[in-house]
mmCIF file of C-alpha atoms and ligand atoms in Angstrom:
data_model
loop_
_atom_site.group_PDB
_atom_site.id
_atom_site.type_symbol
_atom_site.label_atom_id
_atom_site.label_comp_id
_atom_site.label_asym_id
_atom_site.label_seq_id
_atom_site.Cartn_x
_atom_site.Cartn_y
_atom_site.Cartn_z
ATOM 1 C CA UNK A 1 0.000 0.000 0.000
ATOM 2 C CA UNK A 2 1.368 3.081 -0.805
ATOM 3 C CA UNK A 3 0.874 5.814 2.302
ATOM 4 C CA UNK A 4 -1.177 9.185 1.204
ATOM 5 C CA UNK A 5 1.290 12.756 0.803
ATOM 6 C CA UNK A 6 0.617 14.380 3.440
ATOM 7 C CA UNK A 7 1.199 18.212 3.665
ATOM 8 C CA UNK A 8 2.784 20.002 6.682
ATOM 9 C CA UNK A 9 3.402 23.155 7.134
ATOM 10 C CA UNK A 10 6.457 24.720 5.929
ATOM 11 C CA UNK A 11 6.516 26.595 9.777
ATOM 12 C CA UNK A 12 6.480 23.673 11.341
ATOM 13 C CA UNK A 13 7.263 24.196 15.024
ATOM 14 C CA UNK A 14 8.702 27.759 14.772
ATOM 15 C CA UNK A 15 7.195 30.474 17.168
ATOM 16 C CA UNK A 16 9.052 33.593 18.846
ATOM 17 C CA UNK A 17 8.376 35.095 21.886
ATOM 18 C CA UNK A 18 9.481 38.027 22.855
ATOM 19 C CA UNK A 19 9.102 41.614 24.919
ATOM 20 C CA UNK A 20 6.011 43.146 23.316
ATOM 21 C CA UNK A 21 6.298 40.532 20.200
ATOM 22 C CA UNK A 22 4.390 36.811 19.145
ATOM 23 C CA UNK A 23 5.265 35.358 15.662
ATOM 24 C CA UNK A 24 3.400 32.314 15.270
ATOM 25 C CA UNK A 25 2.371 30.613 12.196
ATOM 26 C CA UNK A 26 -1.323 30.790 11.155
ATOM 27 C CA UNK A 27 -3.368 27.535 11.144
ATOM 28 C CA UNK A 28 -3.985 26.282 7.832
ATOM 29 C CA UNK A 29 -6.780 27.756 5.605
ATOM 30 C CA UNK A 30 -8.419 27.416 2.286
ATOM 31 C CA UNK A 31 -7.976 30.519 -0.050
ATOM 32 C CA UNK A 32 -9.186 31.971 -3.313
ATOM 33 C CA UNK A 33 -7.427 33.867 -5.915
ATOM 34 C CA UNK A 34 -10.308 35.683 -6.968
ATOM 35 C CA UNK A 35 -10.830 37.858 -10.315
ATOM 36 C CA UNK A 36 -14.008 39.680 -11.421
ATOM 37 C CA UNK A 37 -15.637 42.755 -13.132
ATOM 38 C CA UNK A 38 -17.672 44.598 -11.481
ATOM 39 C CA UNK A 39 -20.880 42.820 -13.157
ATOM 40 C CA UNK A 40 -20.127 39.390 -11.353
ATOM 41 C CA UNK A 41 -19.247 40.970 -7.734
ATOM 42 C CA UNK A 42 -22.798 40.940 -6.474
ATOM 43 C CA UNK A 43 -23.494 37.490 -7.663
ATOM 44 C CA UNK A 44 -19.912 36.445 -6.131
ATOM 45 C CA UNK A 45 -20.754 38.386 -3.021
ATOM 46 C CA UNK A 46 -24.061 36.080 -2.340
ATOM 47 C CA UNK A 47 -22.278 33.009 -3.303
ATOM 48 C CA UNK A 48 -19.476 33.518 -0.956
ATOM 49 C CA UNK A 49 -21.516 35.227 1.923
ATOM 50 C CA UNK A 50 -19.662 38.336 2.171
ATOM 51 C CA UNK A 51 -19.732 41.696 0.541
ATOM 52 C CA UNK A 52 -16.447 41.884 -2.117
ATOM 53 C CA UNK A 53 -14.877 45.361 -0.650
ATOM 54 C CA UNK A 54 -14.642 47.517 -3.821
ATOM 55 C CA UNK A 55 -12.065 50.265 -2.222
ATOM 56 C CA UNK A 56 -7.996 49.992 -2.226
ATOM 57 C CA UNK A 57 -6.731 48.670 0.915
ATOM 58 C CA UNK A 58 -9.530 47.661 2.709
ATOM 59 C CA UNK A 59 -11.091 43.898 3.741
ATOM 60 C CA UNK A 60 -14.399 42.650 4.202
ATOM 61 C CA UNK A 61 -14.870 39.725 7.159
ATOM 62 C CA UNK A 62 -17.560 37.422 8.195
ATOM 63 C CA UNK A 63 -17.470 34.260 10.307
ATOM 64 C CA UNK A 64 -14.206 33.264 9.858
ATOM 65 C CA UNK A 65 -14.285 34.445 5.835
ATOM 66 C CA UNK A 66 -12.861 37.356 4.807
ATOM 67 C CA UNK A 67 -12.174 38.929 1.272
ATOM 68 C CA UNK A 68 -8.868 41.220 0.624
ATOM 69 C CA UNK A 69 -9.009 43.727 -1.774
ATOM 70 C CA UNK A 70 -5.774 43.658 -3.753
ATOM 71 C CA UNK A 71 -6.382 44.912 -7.326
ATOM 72 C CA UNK A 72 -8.932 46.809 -8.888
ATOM 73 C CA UNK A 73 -10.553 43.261 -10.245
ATOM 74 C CA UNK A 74 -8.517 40.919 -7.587
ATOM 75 C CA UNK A 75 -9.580 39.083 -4.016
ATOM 76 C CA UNK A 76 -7.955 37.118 -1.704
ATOM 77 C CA UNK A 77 -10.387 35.280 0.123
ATOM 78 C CA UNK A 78 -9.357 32.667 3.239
ATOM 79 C CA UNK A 79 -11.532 31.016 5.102
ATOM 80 C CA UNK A 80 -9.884 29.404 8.307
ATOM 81 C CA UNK A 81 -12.586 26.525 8.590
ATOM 82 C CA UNK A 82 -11.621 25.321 5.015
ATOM 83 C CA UNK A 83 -14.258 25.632 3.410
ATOM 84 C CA UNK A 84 -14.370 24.967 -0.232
ATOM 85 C CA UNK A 85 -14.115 28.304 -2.011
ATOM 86 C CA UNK A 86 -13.669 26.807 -5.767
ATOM 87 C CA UNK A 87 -17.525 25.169 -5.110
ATOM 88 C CA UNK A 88 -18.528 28.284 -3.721
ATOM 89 C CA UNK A 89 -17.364 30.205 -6.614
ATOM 90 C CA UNK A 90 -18.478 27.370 -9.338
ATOM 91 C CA UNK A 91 -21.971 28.169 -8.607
ATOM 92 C CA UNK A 92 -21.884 31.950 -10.281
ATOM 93 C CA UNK A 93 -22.086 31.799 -13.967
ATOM 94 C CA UNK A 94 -21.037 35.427 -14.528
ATOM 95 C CA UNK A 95 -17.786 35.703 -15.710
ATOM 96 C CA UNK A 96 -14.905 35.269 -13.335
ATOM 97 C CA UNK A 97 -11.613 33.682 -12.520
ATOM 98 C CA UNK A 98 -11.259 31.562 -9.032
ATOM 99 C CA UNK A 99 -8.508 29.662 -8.924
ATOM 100 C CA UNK A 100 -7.934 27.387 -5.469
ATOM 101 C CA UNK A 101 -4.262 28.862 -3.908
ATOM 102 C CA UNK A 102 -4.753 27.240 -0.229
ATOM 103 C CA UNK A 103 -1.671 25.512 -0.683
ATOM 104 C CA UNK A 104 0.620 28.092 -2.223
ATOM 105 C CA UNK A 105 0.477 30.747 0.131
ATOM 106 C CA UNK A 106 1.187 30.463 4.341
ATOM 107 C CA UNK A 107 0.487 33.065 7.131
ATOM 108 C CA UNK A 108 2.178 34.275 9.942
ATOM 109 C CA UNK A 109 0.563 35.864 12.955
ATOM 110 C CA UNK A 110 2.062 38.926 14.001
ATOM 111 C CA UNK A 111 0.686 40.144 17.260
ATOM 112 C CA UNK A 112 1.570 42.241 20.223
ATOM 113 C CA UNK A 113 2.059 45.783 21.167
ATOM 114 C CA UNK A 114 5.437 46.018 18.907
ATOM 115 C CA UNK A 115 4.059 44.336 15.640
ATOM 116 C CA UNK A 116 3.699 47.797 13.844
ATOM 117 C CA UNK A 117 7.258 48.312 14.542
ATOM 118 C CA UNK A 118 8.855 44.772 14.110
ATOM 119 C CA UNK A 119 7.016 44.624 10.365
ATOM 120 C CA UNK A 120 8.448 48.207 9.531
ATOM 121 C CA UNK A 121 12.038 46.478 9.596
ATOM 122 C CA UNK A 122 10.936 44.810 6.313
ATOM 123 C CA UNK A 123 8.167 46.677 5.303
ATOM 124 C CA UNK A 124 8.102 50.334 3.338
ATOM 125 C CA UNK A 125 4.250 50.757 4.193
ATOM 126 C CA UNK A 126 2.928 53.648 6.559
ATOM 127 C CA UNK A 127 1.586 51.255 9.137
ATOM 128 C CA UNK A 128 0.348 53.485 11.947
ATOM 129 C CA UNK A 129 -3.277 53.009 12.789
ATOM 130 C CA UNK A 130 -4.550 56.250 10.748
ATOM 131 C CA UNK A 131 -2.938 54.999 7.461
ATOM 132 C CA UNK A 132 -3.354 51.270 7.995
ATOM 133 C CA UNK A 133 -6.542 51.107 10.388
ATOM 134 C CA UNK A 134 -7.636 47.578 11.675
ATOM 135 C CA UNK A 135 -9.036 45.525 8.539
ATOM 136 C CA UNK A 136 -6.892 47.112 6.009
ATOM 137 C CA UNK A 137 -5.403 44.692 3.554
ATOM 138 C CA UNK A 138 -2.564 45.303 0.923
ATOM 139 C CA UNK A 139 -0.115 43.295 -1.371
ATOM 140 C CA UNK A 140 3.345 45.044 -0.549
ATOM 141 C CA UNK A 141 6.731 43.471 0.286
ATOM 142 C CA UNK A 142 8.929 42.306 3.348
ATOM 143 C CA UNK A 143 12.165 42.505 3.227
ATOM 144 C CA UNK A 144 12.684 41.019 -0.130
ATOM 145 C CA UNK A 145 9.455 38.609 -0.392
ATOM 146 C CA UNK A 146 5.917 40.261 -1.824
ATOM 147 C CA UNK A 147 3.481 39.508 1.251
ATOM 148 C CA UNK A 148 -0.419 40.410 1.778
ATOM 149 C CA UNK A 149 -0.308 42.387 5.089
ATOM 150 C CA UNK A 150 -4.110 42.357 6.666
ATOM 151 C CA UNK A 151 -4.309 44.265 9.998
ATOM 152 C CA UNK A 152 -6.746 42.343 12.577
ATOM 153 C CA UNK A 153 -6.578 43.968 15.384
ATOM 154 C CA UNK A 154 -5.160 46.886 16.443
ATOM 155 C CA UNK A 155 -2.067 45.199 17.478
ATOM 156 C CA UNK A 156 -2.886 41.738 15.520
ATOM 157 C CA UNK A 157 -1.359 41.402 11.723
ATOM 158 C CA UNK A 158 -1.467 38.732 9.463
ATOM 159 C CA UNK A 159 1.691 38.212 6.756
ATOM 160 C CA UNK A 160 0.260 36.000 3.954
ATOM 161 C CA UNK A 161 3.031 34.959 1.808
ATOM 162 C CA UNK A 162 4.200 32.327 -0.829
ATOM 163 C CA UNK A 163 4.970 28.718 1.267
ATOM 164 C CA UNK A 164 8.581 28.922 -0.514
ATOM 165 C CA UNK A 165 9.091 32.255 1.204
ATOM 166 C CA UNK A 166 7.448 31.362 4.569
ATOM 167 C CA UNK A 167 10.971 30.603 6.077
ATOM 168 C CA UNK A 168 12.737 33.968 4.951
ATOM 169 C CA UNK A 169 9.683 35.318 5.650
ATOM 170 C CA UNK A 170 9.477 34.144 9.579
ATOM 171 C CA UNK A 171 13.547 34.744 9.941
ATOM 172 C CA UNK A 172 13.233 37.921 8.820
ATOM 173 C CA UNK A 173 10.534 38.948 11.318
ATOM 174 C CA UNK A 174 12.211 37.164 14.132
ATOM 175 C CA UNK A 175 15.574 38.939 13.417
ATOM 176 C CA UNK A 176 13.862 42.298 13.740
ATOM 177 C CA UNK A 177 12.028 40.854 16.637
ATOM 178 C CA UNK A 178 15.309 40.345 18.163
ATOM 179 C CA UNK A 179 17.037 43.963 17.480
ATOM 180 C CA UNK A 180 14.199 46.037 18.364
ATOM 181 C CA UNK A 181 13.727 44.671 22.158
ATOM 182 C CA UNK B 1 12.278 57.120 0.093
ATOM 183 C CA UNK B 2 10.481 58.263 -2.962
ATOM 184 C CA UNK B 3 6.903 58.303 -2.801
ATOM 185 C CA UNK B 4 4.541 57.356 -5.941
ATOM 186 C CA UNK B 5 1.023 57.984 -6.309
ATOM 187 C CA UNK B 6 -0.887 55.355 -7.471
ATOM 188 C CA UNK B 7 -4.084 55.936 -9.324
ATOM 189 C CA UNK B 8 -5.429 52.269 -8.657
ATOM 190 C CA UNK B 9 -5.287 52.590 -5.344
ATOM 191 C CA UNK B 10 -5.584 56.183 -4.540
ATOM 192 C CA UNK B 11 -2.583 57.105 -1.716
ATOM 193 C CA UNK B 12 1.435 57.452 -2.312
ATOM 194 C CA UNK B 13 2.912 54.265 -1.870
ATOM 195 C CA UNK B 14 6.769 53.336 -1.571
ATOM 196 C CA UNK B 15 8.749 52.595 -4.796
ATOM 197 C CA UNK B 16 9.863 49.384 -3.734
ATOM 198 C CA UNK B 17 6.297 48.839 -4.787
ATOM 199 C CA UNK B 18 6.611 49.797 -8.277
ATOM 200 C CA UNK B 19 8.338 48.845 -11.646
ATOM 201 C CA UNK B 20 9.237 50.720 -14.723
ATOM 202 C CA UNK B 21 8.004 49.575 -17.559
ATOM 203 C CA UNK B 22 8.987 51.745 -20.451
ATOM 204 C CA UNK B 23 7.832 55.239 -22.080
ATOM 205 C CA UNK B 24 3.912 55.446 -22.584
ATOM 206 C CA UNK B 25 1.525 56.448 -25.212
ATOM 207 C CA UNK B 26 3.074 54.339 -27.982
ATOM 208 C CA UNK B 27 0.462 52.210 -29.853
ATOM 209 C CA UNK B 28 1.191 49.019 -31.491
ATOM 210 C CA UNK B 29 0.251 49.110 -35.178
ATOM 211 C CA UNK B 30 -2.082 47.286 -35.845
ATOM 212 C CA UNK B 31 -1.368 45.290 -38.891
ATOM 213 C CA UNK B 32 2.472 44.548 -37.361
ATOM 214 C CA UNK B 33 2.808 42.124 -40.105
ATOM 215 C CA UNK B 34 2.205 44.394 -42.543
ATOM 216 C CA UNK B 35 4.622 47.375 -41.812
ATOM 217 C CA UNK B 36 7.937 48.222 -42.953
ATOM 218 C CA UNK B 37 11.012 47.617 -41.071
ATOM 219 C CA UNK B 38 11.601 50.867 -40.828
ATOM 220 C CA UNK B 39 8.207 51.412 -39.572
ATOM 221 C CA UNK B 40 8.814 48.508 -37.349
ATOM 222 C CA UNK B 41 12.188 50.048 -35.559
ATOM 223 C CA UNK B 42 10.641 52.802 -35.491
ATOM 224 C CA UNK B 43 7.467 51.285 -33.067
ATOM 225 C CA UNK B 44 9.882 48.342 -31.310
ATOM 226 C CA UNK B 45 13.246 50.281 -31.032
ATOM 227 C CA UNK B 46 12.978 54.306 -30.803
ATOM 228 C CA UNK B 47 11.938 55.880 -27.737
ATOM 229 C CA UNK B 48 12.473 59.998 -27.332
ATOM 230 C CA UNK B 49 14.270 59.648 -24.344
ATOM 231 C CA UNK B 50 13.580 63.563 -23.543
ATOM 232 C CA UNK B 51 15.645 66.212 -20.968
ATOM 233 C CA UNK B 52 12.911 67.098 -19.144
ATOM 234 C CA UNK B 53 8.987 65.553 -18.460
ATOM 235 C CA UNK B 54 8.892 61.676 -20.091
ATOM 236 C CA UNK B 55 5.784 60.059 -20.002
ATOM 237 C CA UNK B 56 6.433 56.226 -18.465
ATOM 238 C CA UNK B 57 4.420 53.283 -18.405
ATOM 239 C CA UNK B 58 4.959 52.391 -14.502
ATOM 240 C CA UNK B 59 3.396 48.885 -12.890
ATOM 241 C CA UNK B 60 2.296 48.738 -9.087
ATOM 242 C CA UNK B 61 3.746 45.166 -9.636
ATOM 243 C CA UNK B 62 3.659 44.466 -5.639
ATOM 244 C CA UNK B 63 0.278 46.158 -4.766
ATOM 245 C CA UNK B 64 -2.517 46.402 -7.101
ATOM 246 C CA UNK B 65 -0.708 45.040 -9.630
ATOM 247 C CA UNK B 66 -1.916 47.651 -12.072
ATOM 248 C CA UNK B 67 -0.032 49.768 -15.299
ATOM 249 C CA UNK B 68 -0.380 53.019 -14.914
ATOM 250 C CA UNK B 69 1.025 56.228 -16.843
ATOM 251 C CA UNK B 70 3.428 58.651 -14.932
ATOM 252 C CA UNK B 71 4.643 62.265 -16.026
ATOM 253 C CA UNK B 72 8.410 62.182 -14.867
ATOM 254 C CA UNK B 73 10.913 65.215 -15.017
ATOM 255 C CA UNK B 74 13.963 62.962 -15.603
ATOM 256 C CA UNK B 75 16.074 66.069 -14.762
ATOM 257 C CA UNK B 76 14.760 66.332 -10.934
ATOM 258 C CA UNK B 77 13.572 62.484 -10.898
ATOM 259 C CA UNK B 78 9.790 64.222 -9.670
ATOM 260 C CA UNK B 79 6.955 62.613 -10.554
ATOM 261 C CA UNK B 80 4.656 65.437 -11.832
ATOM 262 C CA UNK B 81 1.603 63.073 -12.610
ATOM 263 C CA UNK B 82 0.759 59.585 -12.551
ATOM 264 C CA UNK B 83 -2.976 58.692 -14.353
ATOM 265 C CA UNK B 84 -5.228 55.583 -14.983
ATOM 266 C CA UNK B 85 -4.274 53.956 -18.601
ATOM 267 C CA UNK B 86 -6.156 54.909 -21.101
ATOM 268 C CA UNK B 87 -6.340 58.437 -19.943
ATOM 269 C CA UNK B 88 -5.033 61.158 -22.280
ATOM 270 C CA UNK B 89 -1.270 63.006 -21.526
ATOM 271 C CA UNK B 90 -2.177 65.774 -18.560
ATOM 272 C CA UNK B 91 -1.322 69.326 -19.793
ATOM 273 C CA UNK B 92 2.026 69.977 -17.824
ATOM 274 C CA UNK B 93 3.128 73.602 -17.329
ATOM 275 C CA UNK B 94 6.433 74.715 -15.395
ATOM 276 C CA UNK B 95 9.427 72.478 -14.696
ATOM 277 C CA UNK B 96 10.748 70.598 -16.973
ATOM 278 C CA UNK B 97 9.188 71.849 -20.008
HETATM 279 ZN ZN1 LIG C 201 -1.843 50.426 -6.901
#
């Protein structure tokens, strides 16, 4: 008998602790990269049971579900229960592009009264609260890795990025967890 | 670090954010196969490459992901405009002209 793949996560055991600082890595998820016109976002809306945000930088959430606005005609949805988007999605006939990327990205959970400050040692974004206000979502970079930064919680982020860059991804944070105590 | 205005997603954002991509407003012919090649170096090949405001094609390759068109003084590296493609060339007065 041949034994099933199985998938683990790429953060596997790494967490940081630290004055003011957690890094831990996000339980897994399913997620949706999601492209539409403005036509099909109502019918996508229903279908996923959320309201697709339609302004830069901003995220819409609802029971564990949320949508990221990244592009004018791009989504990142996750939904931590793993639900199955692609389904979801197959149900609206108006044109659209959904294509299942649980698998190629990971998250990292950035929390604690420091987080603003340990993600600026990577990232170029204005990330005080009046610029990047709890629930904002953007595509920008880390260090040298592109990332989806969603804000939480006022001190809670999340860093989506690609599982090949996970590992830079959590050094990199830890390292600037490190110097800035 | 230098800021860029994006038009996609309405704020300044850091260039590390951004890509060149070229000068703007050129349109490809549209029966390529057809032209001379003189016609064709002249599409594929010449750029003006001014002293002064160059219109760019710029992408927000690690935001929104969008082209967009920029009005740079390549003399003082300012950005004097950026605009949606598809919009027309902004009337530009003052530096650089
Ligand atoms: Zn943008």
């Amino acid at each position: 008998m041949v034994e099933a793949a199985r998938r683990t996560s790429p953060l596997e055991g790494r967490a940081f602790r630290g004055h003011g600082i957690v890094l831990a890595p996000a339980a897994p998820a399913s997620r949706l990269s999601l492209r539409a016109a403005e036509e099909a976002l109502p019918a996508l809306s229903k279908a996923l049971g959320l309201s697709l945000p339609r302004r830069p930088k901003t995220s819409a959430a609802e029971g564990g579900r949320a949508a990221l606005w990244l592009g004018p005609d791009e989504w990142l949805v996750i939904d931590e229960q793993g639900a199955d988007l692609p389904a979801l999605a197959a149900g609206v006939s108006a044109l659209h592009s959904a294509v299942d990327i649980s698998h190629r990205n990971t998250a990292i959970l950035v929390s604690g009264k420091r987080a603003e400050e340990v993600l600026a040692a990577g990232c170029p974004q204005d990330l005080c609260e009046a610029r990047f206000p709890v629930g904002a979502a953007s595509r920008t970079v880390f260090g040298k890795a592109e990332i989806v930064l969603w804000r939480t919680g006022k001190t809670v982020f999340r860093v989506e990025c690609w599982r090949s860059f996970s590992d830079y991804v959590f050094s990199l944070l830890e390292k600037a967890a490190r110097e800035t105590m | 670090m230098l800021l860029i205005y994006c038009p996609y997603c309405e704020e300044e954002r850091p260039e590390l954010e951004f890509r060149h991509a070229g000068e703007a407003h050129i349109a490809r012919p549209e029966n390529i196969a057809g032209i001379s090649d003189e016609a064709f170096e002249r599409y594929f090949f010449i750029r003006s490459n001014p002293k002064g405001i160059a219109y760019e094609r710029w992408r927000h390759i690690h935001g929104c992901a969008r082209f967009f068109n920029a009005a740079r003084d390549t003399v003082s590296d300012r950005f004097l405009a950026t605009y949606r493609t598809g919009e027309p060339k902004p009337r530009l007065e003052g530096e650089g002209q």
